[in-house]
Tab-separated table of C-alpha atoms in Angstrom:
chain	number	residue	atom	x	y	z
A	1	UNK	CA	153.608	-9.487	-260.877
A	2	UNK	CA	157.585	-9.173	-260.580
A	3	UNK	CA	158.918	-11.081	-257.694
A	4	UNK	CA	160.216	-8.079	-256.295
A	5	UNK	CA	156.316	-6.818	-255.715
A	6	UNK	CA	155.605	-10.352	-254.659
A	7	UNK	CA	157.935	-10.289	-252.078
A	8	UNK	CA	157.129	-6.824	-250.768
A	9	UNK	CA	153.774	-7.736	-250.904
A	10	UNK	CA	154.679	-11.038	-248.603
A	11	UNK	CA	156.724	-9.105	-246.576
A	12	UNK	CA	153.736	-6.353	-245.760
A	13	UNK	CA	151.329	-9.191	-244.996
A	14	UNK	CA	153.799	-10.968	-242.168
A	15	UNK	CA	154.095	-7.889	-240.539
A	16	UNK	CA	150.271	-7.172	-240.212
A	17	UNK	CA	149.820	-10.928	-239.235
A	18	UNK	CA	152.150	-10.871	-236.776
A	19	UNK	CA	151.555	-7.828	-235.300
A	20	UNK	CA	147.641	-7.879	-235.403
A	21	UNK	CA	144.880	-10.640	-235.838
A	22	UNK	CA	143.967	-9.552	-239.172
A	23	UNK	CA	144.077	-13.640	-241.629
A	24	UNK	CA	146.073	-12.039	-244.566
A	25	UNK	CA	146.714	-15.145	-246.498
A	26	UNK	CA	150.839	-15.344	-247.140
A	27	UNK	CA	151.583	-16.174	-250.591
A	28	UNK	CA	154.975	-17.683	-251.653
A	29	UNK	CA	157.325	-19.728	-249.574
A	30	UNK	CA	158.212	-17.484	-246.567
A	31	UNK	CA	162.343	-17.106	-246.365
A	32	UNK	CA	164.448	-16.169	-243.189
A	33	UNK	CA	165.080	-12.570	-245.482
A	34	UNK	CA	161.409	-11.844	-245.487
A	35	UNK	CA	161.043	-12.569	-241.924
A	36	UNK	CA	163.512	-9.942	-241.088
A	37	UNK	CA	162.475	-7.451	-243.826
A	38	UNK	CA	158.850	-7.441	-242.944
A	39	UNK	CA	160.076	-5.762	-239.754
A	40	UNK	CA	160.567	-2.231	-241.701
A	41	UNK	CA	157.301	-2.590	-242.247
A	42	UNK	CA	156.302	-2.491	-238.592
A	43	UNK	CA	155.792	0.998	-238.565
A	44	UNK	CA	153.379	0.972	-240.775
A	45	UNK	CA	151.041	-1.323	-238.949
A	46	UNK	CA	151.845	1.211	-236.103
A	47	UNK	CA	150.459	4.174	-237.914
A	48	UNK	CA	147.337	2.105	-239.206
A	49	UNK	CA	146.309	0.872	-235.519
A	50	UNK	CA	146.991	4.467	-234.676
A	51	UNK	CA	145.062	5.796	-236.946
A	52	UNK	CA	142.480	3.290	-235.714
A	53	UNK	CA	142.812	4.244	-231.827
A	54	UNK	CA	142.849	7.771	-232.808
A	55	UNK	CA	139.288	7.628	-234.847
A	56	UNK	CA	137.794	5.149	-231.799
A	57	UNK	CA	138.614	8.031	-229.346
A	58	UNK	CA	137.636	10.676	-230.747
A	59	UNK	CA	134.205	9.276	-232.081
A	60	UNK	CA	134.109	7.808	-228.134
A	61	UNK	CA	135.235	10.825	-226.095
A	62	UNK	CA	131.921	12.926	-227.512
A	63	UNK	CA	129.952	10.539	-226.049
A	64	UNK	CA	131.804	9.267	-223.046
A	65	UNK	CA	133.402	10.343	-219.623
A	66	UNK	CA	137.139	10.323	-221.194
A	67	UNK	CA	138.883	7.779	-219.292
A	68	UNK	CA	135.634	5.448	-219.913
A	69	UNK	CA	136.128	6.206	-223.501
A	70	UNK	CA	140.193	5.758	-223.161
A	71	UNK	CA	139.824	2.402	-221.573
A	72	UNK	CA	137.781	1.577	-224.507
A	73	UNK	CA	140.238	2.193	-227.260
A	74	UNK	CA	143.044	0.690	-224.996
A	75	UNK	CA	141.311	-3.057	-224.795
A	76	UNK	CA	140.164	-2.512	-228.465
A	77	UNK	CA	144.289	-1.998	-229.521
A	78	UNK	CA	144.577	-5.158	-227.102
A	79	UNK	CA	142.086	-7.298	-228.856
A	80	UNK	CA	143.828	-5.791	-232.399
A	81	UNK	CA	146.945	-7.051	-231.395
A	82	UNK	CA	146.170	-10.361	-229.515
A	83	UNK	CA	147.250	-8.885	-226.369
A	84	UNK	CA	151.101	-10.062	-228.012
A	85	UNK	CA	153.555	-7.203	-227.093
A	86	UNK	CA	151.626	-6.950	-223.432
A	87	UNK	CA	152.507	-11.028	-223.328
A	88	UNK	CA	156.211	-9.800	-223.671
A	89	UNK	CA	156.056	-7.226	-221.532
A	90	UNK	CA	154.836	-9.642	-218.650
A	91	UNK	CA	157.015	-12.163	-219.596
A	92	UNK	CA	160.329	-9.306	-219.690
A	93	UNK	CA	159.211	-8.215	-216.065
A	94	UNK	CA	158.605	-11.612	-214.522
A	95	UNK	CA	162.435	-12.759	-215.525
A	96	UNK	CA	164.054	-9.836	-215.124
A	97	UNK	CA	163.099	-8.597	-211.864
A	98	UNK	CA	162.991	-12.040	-210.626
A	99	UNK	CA	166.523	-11.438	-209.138
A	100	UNK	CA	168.029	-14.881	-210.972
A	101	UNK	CA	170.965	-15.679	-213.069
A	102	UNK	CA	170.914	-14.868	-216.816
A	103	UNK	CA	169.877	-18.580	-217.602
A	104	UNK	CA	167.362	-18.961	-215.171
A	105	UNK	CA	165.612	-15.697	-215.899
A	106	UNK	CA	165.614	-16.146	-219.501
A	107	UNK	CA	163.548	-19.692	-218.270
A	108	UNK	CA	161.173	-17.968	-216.534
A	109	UNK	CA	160.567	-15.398	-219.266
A	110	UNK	CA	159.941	-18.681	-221.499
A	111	UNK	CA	157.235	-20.095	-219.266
A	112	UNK	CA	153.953	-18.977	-220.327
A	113	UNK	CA	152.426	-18.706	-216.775
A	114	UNK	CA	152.369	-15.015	-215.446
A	115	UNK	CA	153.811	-14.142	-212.394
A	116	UNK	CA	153.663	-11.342	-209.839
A	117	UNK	CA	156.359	-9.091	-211.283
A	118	UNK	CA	154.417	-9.555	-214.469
A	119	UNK	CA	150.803	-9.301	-213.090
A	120	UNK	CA	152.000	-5.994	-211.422
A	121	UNK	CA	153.839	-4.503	-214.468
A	122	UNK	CA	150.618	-4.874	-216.577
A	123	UNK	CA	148.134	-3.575	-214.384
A	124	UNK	CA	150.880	-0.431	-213.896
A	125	UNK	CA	150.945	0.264	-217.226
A	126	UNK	CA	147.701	0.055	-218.193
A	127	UNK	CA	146.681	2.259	-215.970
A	128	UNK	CA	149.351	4.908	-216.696
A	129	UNK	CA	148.271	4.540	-220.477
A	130	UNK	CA	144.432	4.905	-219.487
A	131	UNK	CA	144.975	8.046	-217.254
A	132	UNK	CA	147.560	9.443	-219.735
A	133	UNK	CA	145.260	9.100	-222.587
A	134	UNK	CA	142.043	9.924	-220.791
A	135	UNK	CA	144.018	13.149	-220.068
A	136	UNK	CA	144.590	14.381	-223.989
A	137	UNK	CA	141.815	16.259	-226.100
A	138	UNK	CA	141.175	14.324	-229.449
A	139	UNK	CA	143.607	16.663	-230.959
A	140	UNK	CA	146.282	16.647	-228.680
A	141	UNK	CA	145.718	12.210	-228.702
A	142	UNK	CA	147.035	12.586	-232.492
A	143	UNK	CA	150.815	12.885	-232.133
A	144	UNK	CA	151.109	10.183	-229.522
A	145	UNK	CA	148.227	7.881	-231.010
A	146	UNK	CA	150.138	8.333	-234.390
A	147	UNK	CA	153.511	8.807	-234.333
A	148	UNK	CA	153.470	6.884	-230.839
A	149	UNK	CA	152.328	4.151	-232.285
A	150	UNK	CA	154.494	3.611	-235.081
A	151	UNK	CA	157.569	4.309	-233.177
A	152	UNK	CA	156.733	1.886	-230.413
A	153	UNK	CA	156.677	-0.502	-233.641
A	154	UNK	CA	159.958	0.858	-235.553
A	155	UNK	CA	161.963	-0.259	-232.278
A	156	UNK	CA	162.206	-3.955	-233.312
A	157	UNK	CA	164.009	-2.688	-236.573
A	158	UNK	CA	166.520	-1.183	-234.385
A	159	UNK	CA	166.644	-4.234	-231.934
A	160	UNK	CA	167.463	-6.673	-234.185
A	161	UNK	CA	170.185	-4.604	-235.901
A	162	UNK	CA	172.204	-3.091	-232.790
A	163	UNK	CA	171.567	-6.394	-230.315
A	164	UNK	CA	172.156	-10.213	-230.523
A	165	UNK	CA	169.534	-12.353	-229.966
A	166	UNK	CA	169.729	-13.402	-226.236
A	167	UNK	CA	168.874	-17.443	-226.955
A	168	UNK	CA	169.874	-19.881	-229.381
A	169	UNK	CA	166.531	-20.968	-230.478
A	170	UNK	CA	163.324	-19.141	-230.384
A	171	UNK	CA	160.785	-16.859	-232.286
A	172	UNK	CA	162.863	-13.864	-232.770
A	173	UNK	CA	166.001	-15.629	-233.735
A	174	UNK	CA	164.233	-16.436	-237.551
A	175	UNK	CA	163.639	-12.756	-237.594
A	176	UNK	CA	167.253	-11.372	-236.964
A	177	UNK	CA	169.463	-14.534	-238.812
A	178	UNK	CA	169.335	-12.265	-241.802
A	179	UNK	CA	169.086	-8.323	-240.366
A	180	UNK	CA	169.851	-5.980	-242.779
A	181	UNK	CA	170.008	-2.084	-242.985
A	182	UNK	CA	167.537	-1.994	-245.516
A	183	UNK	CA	164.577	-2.992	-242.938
A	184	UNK	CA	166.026	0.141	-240.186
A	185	UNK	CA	165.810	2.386	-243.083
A	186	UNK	CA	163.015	1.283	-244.269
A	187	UNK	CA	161.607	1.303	-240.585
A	188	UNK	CA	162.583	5.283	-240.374
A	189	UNK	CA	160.722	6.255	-243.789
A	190	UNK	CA	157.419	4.992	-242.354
A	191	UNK	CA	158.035	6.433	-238.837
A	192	UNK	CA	158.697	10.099	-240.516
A	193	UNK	CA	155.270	9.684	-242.764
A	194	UNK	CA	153.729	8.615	-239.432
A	195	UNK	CA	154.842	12.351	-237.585
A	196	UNK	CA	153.910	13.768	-241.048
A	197	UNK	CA	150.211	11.919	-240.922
A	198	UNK	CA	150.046	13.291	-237.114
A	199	UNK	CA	150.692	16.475	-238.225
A	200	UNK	CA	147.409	16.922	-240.847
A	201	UNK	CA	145.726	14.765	-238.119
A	202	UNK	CA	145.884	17.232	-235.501
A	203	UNK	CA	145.778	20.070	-237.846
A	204	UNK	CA	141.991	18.650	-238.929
A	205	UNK	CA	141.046	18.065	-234.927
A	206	UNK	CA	142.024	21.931	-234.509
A	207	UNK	CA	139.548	22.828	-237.230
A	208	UNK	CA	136.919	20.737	-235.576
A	209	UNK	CA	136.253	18.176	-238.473
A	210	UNK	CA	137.880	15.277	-240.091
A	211	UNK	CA	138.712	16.811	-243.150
A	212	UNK	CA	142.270	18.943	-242.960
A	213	UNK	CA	141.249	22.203	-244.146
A	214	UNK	CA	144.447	24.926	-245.723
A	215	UNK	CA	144.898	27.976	-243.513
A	216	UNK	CA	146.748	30.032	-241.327
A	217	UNK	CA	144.901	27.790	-238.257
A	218	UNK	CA	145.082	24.527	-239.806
A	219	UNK	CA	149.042	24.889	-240.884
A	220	UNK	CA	149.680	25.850	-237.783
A	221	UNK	CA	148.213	23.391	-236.034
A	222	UNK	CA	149.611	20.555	-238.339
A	223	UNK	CA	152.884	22.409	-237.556
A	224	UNK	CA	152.542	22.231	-233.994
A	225	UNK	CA	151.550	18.696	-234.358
A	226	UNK	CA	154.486	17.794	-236.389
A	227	UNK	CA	156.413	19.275	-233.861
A	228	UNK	CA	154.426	16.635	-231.005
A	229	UNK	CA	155.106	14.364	-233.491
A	230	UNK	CA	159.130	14.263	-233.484
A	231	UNK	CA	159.025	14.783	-230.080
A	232	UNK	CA	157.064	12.055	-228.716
A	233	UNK	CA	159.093	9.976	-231.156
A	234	UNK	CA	162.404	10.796	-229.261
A	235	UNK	CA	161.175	10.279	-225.861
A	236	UNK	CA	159.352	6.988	-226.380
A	237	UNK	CA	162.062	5.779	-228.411
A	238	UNK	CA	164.713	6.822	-225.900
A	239	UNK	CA	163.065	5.721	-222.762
A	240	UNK	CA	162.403	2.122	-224.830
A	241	UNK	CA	165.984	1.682	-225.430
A	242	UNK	CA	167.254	2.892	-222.478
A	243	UNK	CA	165.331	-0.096	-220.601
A	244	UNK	CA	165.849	-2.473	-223.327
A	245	UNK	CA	169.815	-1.606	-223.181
A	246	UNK	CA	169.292	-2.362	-219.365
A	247	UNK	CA	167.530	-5.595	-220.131
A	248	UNK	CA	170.240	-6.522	-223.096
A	249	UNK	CA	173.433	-5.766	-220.356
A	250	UNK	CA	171.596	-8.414	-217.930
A	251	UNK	CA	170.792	-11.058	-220.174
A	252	UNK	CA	173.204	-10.866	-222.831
A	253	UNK	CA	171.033	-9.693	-225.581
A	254	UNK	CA	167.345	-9.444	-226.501
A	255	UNK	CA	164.183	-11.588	-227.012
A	256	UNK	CA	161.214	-11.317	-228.808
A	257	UNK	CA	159.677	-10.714	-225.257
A	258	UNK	CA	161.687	-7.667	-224.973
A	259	UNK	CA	160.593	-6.496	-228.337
A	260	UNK	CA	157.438	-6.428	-226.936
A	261	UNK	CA	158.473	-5.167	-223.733
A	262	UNK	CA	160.020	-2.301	-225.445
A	263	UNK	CA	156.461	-1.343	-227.705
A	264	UNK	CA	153.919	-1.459	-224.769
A	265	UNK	CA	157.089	0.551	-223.050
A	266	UNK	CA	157.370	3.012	-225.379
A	267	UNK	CA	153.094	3.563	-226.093
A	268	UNK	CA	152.896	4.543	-222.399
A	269	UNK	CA	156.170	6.812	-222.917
A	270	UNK	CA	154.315	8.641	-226.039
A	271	UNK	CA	151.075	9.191	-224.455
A	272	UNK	CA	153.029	10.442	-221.199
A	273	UNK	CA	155.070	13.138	-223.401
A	274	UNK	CA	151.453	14.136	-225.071
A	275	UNK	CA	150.489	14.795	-221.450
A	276	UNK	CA	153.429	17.136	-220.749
A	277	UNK	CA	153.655	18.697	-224.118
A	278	UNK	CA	149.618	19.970	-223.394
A	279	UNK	CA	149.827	20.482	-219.343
C-alpha cells in the first residue's frame, strides 16, 4: 500500500472516530495535516449516519405512531455520535447567551457543566427535530436525512477555512493549524454524491420498495428528490453560518463547540425545509 492510500485511509478512519463511536483502529503516526484533511471526509460520515437514520425510520414508522418512531431514530443518531455535536451545541448556548465578555464566555463554554441557556437550547431543539421529522413520510425524510446530514457535517470544512480559531489552545486548533482547500473541496464532492444518493433514495420510497426501480415515476421522483436535496442543503447550510458568523463576530472566531453548534443547527434546519418543501 502507497502512502498516499495509507494516509487517505488514516484520514477516513479519524473522521468516523471522531464523529461517531465506531473503534476504527488508526494506523500510522497521526500528523496535524491529517487532522485537518480528515475533515473533507466529514460528509461522508454524514451521508452514512443518514443513510442509517433514514433505514431506522422507515423500517420504524410502519410499525410505530411517527413521532414515537422519530424520537427513536433521533436518540439512536445521539448514541451514534456520543451525543458530541449536541455537547457543543450546549456548551455554544450557555457562553454565548450568557451576556459576558468574550473571555469569560469562551470560559464558560469550556466548563463541562451544563447550564440553563444550554439545558433549554437542547430540549428546544430536540423537540423541533422530533416534530419536524415525525412530520415527513419515509420518502419525503430522504433529502433531509441524507443530504441534511452530510451538510450539517461539510460545515466544519468551511469553518476552519473562512474563520480563526477563537482560543489559543484547544481541540479544534490541531484541526485548523494546517487548513487547506483540498479538505473544502473535498468536503463539496461528498456533499453533491450525498443530494445525488437522496435523490435514488427517495426515488425507491416513491416506488414503495428499497430497490430504485427505472421509470417515468421513479426518475421523477429521484428528480424531485434531487431537487429537496440541493435545497435543504442551502438552507441548513445558510441558516448554520449565519449563526455561526453571529457567534464568530462575538467571540472573535470559532470553537470546536461551535462546530458542533453549527451541525445539530443545521440537522434541525434540514428537517424544517423537508417540512415546508412537503406542507
Amino acid at each position: 500500500m502507497s502512502s498516499s492510500q495509507r494516509s487517505i485511509g488514516r484520514r477516513l478512519t479519524l473522521a468516523v472516530t471522531f464523529l461517531t463511536g465506531i473503534p476504527l483502529p488508526v494506523r500510522g503516526e497521526v500528523a496535524a495535516a491529517d487532522l485537518s484533511g480528515s475533515v473533507g471526509w466529514y460528509p461522508l460520515v454524514g451521508l452514512g449516519l443518514g443513510l442509517a437514520a433514514w433505514g431506522a425510520y422507515a423500517g420504524l414508522v410502519s410499525l410505530l405512531p411517527p413521532l414515537v418512531a422519530a424520537v427513536l431514530v433521533l436518540l439512536l443518531l445521539e448514541l451514534a455520535t456520543r451525543g458530541l455535536h449536541m455537547d457543543g451545541f450546549m456548551d455554544t448556548c450557555d457562553g454565548v447567551f450568557s451576556a459576558a465578555p468574550r473571555e469569560r464566555a469562551l470560559e464558560i463554554m469550556k466548563d463541562s457543566s451544563a447550564g440553563p441557556m444550554g439545558v433549554a437550547g437542547a430540549i428546544f431543539i430536540v423537540l423541533l427535530k422530533a416534530a419536524a421529522l415525525s412530520a415527513l413520510t419515509r420518502t419525503a425524510a430522504a433529502a433531509p436525512l441524507l443530504a441534511g446530514w452530510a451538510a450539517a457535517r461539510a460545515l466544519p470544512a468551511v469553518n476552519m477555512y473562512f474563520w480563526p480559531y477563537a482560543r489559543s489552545s484547544g481541540t479544534g486548533e490541531a484541526f485548523t493549524r494546517e487548513r487547506s482547500r483540498g479538505s473544502l473541496v473535498l468536503a463539496g464532492v461528498f456533499l453533491a454524491l450525498a443530494v445525488v444518493v437522496a435523490g435514488f433514495v427517495a426515488g425507491s420510497g416513491f416506488v414503495g420498495g428499497f430497490g430504485f426501480v427505472a421509470g417515468p415515476g421513479g426518475w421523477a421522483a429521484a428528480l424531485r428528490g434531487w431537487a429537496a436535496g440541493l435545497i435543504v442543503v442551502v438552507v441548513a447550510g445558510a441558516v448554520a453560518l449565519l449563526a455561526q458568523a453571529a457567534v464568530a463576530k462575538r467571540l472573535g472566531g470559532l470553537t470546536g463547540d461551535v462546530y458542533g453548534f453549527g451541525i445539530e443547527l443545521a440537522e434541525a434546519a434540514a428537517l424544517v425545509a423537508g417540512c415546508a418543501l412537503v406542507w
